[in-house]
PDB file of C-alpha atoms in Angstrom:
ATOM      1  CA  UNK A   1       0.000   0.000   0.000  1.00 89.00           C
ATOM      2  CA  UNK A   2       1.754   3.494  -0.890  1.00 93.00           C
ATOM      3  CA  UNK A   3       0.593   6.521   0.873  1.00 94.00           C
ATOM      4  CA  UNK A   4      -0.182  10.208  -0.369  1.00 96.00           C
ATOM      5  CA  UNK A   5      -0.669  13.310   0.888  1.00 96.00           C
ATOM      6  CA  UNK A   6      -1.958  15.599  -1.737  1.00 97.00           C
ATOM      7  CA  UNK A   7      -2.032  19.475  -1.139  1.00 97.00           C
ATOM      8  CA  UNK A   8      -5.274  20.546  -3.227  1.00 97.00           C
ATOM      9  CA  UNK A   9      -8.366  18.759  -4.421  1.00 98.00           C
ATOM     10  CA  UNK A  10      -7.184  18.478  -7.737  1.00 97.00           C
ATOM     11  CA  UNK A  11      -4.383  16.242  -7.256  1.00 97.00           C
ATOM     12  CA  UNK A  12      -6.826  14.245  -5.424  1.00 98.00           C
ATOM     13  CA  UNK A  13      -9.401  14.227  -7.936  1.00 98.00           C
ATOM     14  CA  UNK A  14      -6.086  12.789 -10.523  1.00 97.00           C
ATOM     15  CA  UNK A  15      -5.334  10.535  -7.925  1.00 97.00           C
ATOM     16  CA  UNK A  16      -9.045   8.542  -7.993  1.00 97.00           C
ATOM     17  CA  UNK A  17      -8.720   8.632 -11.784  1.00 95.00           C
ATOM     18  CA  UNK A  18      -5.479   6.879 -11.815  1.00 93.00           C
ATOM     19  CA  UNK A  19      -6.425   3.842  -9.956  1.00 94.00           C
ATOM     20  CA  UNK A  20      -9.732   2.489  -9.019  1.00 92.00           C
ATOM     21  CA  UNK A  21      -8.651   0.804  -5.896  1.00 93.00           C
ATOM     22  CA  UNK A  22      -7.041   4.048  -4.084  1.00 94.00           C
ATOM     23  CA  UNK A  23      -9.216   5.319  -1.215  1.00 93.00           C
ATOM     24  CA  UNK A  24      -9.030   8.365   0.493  1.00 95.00           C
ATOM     25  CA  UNK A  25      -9.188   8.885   4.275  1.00 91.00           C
ATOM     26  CA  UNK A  26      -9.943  12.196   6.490  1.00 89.00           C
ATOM     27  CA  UNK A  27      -9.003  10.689   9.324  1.00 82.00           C
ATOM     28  CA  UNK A  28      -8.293   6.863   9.365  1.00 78.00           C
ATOM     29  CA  UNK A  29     -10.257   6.210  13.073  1.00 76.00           C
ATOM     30  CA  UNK A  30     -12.356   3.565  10.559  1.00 77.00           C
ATOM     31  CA  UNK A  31      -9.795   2.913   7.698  1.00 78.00           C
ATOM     32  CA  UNK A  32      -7.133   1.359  10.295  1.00 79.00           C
ATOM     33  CA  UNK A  33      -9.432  -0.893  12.142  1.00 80.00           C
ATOM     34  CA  UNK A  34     -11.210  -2.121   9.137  1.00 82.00           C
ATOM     35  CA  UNK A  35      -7.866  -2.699   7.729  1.00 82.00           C
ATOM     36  CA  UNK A  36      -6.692  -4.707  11.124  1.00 85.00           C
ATOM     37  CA  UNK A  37      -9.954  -6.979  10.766  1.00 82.00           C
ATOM     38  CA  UNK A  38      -9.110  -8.212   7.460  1.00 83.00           C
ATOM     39  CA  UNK A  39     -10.589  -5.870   4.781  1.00 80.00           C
ATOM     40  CA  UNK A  40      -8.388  -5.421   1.844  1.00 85.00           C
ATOM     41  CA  UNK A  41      -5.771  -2.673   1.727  1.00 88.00           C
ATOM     42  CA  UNK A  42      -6.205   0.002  -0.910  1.00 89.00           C
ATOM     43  CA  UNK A  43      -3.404   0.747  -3.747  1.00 93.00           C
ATOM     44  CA  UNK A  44      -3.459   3.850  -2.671  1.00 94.00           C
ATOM     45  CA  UNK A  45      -4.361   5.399   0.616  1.00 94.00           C
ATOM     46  CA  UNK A  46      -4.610   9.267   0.522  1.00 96.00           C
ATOM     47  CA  UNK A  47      -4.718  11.260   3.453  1.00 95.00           C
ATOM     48  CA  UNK A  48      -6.848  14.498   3.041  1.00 96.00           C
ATOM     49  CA  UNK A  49      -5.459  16.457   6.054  1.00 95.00           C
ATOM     50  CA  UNK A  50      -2.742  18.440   4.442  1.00 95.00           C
ATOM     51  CA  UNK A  51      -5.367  20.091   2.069  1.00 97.00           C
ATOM     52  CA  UNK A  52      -6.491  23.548   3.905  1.00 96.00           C
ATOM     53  CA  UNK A  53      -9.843  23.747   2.812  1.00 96.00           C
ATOM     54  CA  UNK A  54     -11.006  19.898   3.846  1.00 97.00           C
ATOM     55  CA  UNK A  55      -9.979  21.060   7.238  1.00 97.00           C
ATOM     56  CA  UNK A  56     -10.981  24.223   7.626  1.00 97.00           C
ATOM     57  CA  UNK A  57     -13.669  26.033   9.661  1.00 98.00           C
ATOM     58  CA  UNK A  58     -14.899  28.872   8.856  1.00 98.00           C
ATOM     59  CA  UNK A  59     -18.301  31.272   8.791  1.00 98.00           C
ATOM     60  CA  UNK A  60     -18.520  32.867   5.348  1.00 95.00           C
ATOM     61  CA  UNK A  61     -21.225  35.423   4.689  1.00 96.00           C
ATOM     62  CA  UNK A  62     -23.585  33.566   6.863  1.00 97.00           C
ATOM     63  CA  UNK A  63     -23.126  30.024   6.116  1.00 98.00           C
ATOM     64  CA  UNK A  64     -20.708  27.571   8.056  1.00 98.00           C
ATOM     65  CA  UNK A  65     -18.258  25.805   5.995  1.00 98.00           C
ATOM     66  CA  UNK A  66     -16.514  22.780   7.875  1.00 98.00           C
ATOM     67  CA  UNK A  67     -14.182  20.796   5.825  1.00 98.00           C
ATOM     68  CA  UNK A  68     -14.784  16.834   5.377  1.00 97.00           C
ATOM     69  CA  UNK A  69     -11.257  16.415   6.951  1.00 96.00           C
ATOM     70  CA  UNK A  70     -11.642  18.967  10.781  1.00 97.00           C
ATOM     71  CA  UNK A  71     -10.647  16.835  13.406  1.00 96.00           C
ATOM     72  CA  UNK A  72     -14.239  17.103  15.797  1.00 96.00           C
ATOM     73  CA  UNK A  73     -11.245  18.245  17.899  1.00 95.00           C
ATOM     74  CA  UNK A  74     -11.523  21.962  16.329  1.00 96.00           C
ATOM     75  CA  UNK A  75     -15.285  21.626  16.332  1.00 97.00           C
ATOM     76  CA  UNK A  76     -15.574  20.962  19.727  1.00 95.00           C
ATOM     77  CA  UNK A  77     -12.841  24.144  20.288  1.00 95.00           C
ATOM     78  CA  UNK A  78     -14.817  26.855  18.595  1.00 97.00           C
ATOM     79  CA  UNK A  79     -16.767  28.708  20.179  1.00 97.00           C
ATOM     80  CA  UNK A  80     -19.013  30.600  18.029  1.00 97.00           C
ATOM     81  CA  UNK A  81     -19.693  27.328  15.889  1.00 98.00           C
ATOM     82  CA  UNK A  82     -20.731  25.584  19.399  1.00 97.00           C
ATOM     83  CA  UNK A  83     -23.004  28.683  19.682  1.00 97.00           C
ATOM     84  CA  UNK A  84     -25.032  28.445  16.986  1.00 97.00           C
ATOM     85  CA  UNK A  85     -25.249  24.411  16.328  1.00 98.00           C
ATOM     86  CA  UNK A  86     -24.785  23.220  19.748  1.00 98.00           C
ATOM     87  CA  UNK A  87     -26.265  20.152  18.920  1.00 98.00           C
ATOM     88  CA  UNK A  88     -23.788  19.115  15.867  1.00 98.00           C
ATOM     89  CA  UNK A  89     -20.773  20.138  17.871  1.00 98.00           C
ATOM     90  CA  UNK A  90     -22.117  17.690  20.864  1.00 97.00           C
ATOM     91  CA  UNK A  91     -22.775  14.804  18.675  1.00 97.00           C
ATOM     92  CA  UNK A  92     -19.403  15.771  17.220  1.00 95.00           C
ATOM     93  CA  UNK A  93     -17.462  15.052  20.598  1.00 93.00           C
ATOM     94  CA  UNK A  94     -19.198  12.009  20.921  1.00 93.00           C
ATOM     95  CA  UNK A  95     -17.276  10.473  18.542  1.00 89.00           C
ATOM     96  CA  UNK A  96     -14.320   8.325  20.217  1.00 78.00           C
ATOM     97  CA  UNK A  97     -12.149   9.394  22.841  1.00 78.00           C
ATOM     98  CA  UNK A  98     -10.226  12.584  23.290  1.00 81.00           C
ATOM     99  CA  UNK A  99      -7.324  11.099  21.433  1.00 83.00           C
ATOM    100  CA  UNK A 100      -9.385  10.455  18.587  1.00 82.00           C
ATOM    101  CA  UNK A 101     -11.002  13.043  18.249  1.00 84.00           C
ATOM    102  CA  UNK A 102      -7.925  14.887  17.088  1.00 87.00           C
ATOM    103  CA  UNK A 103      -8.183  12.525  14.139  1.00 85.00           C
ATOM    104  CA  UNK A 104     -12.150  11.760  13.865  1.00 91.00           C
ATOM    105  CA  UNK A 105     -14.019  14.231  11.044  1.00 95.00           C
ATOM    106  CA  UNK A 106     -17.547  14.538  10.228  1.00 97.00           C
ATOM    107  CA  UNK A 107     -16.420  13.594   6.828  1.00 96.00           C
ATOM    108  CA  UNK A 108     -15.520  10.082   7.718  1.00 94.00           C
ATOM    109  CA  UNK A 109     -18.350   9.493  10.015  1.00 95.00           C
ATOM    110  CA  UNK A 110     -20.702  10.100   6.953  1.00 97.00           C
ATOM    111  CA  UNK A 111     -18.862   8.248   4.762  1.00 95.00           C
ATOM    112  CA  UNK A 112     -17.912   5.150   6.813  1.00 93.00           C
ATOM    113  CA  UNK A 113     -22.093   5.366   6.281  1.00 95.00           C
ATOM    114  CA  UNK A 114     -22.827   3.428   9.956  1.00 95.00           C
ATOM    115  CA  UNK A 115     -26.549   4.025  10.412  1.00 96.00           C
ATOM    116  CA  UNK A 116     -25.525   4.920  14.384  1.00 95.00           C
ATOM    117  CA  UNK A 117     -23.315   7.394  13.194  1.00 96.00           C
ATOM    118  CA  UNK A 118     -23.419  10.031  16.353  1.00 96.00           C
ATOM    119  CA  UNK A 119     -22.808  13.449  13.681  1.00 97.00           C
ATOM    120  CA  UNK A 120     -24.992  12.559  10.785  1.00 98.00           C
ATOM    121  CA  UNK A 121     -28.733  13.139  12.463  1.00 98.00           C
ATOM    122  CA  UNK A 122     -26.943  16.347  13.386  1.00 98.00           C
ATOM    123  CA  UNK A 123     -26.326  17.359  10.168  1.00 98.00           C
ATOM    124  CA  UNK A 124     -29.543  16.200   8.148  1.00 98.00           C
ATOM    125  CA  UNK A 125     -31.496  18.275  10.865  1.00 98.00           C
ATOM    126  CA  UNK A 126     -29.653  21.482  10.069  1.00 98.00           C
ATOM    127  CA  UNK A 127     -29.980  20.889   6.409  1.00 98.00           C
ATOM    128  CA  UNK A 128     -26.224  20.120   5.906  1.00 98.00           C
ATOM    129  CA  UNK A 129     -24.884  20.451   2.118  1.00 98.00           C
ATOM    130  CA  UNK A 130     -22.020  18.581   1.753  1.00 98.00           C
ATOM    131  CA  UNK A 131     -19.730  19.557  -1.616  1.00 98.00           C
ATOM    132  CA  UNK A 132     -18.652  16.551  -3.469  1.00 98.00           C
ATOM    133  CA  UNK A 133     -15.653  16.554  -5.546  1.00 98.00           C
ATOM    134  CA  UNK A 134     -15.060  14.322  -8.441  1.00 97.00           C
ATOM    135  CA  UNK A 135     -13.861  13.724 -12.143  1.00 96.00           C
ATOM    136  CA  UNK A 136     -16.842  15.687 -13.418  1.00 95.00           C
ATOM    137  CA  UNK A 137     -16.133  18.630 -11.230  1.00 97.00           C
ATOM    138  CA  UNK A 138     -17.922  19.655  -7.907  1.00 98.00           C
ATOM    139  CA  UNK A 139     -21.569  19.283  -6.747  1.00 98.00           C
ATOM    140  CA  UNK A 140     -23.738  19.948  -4.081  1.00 98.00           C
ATOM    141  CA  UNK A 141     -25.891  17.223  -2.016  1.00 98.00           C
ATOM    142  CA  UNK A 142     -27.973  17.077   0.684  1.00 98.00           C
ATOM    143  CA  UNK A 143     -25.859  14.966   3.757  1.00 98.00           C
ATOM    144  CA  UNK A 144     -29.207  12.867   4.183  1.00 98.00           C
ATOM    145  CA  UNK A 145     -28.837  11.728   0.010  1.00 98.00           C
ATOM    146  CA  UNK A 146     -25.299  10.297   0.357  1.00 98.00           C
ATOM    147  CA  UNK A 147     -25.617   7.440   2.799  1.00 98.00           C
ATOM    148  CA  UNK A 148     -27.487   4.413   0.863  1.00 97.00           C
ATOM    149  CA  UNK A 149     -27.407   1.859   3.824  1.00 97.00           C
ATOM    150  CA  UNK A 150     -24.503   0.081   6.130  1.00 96.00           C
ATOM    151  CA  UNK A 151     -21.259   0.666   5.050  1.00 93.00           C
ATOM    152  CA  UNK A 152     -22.668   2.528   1.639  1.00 97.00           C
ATOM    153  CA  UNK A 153     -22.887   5.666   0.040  1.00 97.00           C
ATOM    154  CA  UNK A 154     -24.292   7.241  -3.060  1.00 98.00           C
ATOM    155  CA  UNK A 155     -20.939   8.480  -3.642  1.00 97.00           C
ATOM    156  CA  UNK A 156     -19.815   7.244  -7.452  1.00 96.00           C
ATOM    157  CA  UNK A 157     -16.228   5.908  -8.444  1.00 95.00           C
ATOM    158  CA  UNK A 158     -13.712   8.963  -7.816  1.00 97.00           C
ATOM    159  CA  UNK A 159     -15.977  11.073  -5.706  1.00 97.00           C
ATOM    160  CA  UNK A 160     -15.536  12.425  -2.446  1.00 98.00           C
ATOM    161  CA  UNK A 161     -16.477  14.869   0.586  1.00 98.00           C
ATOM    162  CA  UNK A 162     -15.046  18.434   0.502  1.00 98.00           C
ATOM    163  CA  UNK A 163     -16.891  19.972   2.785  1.00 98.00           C
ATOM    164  CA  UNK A 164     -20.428  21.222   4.763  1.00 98.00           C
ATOM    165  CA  UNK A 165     -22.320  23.510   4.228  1.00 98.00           C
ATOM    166  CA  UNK A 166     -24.661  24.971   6.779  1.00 98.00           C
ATOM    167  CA  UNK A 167     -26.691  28.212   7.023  1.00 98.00           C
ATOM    168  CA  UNK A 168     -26.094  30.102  10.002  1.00 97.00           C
ATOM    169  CA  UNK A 169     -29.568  29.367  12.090  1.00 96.00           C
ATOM    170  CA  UNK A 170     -32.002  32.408  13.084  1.00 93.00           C
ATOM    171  CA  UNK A 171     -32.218  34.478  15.998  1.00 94.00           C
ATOM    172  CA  UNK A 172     -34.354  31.911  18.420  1.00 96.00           C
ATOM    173  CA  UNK A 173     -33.540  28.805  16.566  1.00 98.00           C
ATOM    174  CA  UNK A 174     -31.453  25.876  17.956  1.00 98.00           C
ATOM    175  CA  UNK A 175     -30.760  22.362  17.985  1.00 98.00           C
ATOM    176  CA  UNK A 176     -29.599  19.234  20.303  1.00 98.00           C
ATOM    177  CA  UNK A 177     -28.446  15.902  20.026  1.00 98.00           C
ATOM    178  CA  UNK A 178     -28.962  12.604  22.606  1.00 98.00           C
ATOM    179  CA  UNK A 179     -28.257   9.357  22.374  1.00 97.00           C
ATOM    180  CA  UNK A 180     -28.732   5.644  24.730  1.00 96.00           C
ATOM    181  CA  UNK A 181     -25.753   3.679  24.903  1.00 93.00           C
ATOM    182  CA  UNK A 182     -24.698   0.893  27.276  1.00 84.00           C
ATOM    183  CA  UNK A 183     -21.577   2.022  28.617  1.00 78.00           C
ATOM    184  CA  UNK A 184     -21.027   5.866  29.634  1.00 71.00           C
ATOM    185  CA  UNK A 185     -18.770   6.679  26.957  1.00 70.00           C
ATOM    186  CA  UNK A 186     -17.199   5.499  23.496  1.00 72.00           C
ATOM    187  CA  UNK A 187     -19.828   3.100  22.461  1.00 82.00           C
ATOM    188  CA  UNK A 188     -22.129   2.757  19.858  1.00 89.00           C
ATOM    189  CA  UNK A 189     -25.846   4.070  19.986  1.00 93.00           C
ATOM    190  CA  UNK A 190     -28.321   1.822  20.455  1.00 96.00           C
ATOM    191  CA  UNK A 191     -30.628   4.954  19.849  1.00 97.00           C
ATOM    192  CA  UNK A 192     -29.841   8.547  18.758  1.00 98.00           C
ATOM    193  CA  UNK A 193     -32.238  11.286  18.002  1.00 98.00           C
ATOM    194  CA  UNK A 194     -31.451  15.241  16.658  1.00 98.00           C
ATOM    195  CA  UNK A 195     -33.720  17.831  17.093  1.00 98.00           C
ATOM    196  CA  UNK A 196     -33.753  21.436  15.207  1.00 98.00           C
ATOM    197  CA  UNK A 197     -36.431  24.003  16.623  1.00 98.00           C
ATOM    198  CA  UNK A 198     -37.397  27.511  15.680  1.00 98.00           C
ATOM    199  CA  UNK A 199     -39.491  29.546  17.778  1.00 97.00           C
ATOM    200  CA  UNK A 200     -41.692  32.551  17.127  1.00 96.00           C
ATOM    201  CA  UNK A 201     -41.937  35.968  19.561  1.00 94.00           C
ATOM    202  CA  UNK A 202     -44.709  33.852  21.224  1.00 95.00           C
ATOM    203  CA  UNK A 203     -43.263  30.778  22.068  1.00 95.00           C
ATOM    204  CA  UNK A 204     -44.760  28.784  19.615  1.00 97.00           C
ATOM    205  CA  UNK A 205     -42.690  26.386  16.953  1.00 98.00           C
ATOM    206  CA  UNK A 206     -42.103  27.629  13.675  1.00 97.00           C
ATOM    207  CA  UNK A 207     -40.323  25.278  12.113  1.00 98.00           C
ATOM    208  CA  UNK A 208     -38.163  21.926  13.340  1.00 98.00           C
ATOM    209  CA  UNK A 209     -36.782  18.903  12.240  1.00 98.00           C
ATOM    210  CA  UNK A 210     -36.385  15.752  13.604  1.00 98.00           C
ATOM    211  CA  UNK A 211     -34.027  12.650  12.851  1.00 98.00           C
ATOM    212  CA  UNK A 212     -32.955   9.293  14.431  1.00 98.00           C
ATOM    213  CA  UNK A 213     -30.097   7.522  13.883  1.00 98.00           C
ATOM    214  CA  UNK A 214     -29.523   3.101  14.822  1.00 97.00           C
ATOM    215  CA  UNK A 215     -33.014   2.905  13.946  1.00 97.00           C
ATOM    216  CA  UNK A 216     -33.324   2.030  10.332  1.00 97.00           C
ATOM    217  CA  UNK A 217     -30.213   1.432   7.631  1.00 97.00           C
ATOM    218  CA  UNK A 218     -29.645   5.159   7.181  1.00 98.00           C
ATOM    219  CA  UNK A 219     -30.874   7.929   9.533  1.00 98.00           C
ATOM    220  CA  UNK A 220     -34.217   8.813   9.459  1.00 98.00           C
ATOM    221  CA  UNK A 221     -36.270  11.874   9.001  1.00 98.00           C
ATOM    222  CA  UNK A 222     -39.402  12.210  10.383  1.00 98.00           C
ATOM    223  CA  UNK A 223     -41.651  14.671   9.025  1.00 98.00           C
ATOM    224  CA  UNK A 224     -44.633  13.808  11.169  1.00 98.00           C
ATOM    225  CA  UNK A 225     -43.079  14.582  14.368  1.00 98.00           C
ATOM    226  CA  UNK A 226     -42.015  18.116  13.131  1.00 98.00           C
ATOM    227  CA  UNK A 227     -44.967  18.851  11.457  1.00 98.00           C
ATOM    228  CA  UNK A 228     -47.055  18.505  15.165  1.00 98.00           C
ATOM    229  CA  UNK A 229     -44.785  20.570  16.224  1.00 98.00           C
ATOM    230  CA  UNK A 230     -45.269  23.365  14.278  1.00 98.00           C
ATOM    231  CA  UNK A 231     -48.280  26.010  15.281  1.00 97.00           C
ATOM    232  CA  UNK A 232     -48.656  26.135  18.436  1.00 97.00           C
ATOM    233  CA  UNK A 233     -46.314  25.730  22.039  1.00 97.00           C
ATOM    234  CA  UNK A 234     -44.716  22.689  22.656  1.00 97.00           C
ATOM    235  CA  UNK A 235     -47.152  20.863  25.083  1.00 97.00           C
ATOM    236  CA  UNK A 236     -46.888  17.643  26.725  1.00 97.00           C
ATOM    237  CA  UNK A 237     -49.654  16.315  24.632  1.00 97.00           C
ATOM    238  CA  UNK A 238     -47.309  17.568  21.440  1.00 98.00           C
ATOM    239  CA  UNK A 239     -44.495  15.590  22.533  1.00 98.00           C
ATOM    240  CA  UNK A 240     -46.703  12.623  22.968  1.00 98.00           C
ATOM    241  CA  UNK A 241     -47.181  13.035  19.536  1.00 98.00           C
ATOM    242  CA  UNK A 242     -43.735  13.574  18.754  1.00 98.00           C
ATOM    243  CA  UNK A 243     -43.045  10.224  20.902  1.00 98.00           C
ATOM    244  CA  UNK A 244     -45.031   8.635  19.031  1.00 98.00           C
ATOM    245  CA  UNK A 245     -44.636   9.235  15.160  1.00 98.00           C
ATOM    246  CA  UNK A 246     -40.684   9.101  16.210  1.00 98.00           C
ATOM    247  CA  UNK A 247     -41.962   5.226  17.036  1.00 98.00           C
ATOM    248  CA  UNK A 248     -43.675   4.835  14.585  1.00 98.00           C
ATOM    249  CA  UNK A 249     -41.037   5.727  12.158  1.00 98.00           C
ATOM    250  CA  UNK A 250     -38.750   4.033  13.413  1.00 97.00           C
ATOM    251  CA  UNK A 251     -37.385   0.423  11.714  1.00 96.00           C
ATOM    252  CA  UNK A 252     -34.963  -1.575  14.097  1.00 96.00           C
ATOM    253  CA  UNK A 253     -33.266  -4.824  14.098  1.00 93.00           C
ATOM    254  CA  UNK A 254     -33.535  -7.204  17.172  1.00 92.00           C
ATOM    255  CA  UNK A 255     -29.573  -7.847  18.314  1.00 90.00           C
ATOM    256  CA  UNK A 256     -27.579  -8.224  21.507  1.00 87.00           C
ATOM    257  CA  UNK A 257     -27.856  -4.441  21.588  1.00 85.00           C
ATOM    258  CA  UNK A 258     -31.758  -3.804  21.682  1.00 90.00           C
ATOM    259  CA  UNK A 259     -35.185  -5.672  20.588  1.00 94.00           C
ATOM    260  CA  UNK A 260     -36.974  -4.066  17.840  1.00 96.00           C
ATOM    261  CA  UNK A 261     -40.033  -2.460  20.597  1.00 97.00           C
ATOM    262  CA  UNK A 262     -37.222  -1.439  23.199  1.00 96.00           C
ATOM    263  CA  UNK A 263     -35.528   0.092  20.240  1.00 97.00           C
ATOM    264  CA  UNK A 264     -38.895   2.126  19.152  1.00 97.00           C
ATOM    265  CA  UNK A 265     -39.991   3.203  22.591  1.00 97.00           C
ATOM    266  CA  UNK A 266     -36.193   4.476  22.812  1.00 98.00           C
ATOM    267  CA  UNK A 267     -36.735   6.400  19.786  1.00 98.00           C
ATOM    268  CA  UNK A 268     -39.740   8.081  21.039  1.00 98.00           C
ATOM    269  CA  UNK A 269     -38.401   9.346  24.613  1.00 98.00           C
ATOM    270  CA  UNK A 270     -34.828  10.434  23.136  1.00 98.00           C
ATOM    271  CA  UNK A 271     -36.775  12.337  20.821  1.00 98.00           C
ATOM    272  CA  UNK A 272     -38.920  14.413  22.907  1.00 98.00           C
ATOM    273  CA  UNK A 273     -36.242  14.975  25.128  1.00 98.00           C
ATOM    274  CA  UNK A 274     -34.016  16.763  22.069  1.00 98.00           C
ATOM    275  CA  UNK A 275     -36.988  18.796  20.856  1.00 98.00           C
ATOM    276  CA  UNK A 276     -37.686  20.113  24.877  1.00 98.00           C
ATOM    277  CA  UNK A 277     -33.488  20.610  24.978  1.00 98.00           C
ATOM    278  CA  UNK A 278     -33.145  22.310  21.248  1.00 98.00           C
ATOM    279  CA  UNK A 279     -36.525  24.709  22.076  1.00 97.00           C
ATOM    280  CA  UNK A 280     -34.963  25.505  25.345  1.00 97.00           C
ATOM    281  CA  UNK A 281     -31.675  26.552  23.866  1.00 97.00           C
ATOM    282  CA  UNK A 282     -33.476  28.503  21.278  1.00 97.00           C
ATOM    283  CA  UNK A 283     -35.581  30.238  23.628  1.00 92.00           C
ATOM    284  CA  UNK A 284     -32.766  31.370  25.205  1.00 83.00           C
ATOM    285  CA  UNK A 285     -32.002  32.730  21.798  1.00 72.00           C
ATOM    286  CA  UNK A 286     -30.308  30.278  20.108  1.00 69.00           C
ATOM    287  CA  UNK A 287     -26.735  31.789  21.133  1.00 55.00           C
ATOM    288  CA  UNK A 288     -27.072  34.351  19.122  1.00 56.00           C
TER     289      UNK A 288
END
């Protein structure tokens, strides 16, 4: 296996071209361990750290750009991004240990595509863009469109992660992130649930999103638990409805881990506990 360390996106982009069994890593927290269990080595393995825009992070004319490559170390360290998307940051920390997480990048934790991926519920609730790079240029995707199901992506031959995009949030707008797991720290979720929530001068919700992650193949949006959210304040009775579309969405496995109803009722209760978490934050105006 020969390594690389390109310096720009374009020799990276020539790199994928050359040879259909290189890979790229942001941070190699998945690449080494996978590699240790047997999985075959790539041709090529190229590290994306040395290129300045994969791991920068920055706030550009309103919208947060975080490259593929940030260790969640820098997220976690900055301030004004921890103000206004508490919730990513959070779920961003969660990943690994201390030492890893000067290695660990939201990029990686998309891509290694693991449907209890701690950042990526996060991200799909704050609308996260992610650029894509590849041989016919650069697009723009949703985060939620590029994992297809465990261990896969809709990434095509050549293509990679750049970078996030997300919108600065409004004045009274905020988000949160919680997960179950057995152990206190540096496990897996068994259950994890991201909540965004705008509210009006009232009180009431104007807008939110919900998503759960370890519940289905790929993390799951649920548009019937925003939607009774929106209107009106966020009651009990709401949240019971929240609870319970959040359940109802949800599609588990039965493993050592969870049953299929334990993993449904977990849904539910992590769920109402992010909305009541993100709507306090963003009734405390959002940290702006």
């Amino acid at each position: 296996m020969r390594y690389v360390a390109p310096a720009s996106v374009a020799e990276v982009v020539a790199l994928l071209a050359g040879d259909p069994e290189a890979r790229v890593f942001a941070g190699a927290t998945d690449l080494v361990p996978q590699m240790r269990a047997g999985r075959p080595e790539p041709s090529v393995a190229i590290d994306l750290k040395k290129i300045p825009r994969l791991t920068g992070v920055s706030l550009t004319d309103g919208t947060w750009r975080i490259g593929a490559a940030a260790p969640t170390a820098d997220l976690t360290g900055n301030a004004a991004l921890a103000a206004d998307l508490p919730g990513l940051v959070y779920a961003g920390g969660l990943i690994g240990s201390d030492q890893i997480q000067n290695r660990a990048t939201l990029g990686g934790n998309l891509c290694n595509a693991s449907p209890a991926a701690d950042s990526v519920p996060s991200l799909v609730v704050n609308d996260a863009q992610a650029v894509v790079a590849g041989p016919g240029g650069e697009l723009t995707v949703r985060v939620i469109d590029i994992p297809s199901g465990p261990g896969r992506t809709s990434l095509q031959p050549g293509e990679f992660v750049v970078e996030f995009l997300i919108d600065r949030p409004l004045p009274s707008t905020s988000d949160a992130y919680l997960r179950l797991i057995p152990r206190t720290e540096m496990d897996i979720a068994i259950v994890g649930a991201a909540a965004r929530v705008s509210l009006d001068g009232d009180g009431n919700c104007s807008s939110a999103a919900i998503a759960l992650a370890a519940v289905a193949p790929t993390v799951v949006l649920v548009p019937a638990a925003a939607e009774a959210l929106v209107g009106g304040p966020i009651s009990d009775d709401v949240l019971a409805t929240v609870a319970a579309a959040c359940a109802e969405a949800a599609d588990p496995i039965d493993d050592k881990r969870g049953t299929v109803a334990y993993r449904r009722q977990v849904a539910g209760v992590l769920a109402k506990r992010a909305v009541l978490e993100a709507a306090g934050r963003a009734g405390n105006g959002g940290g702006r």
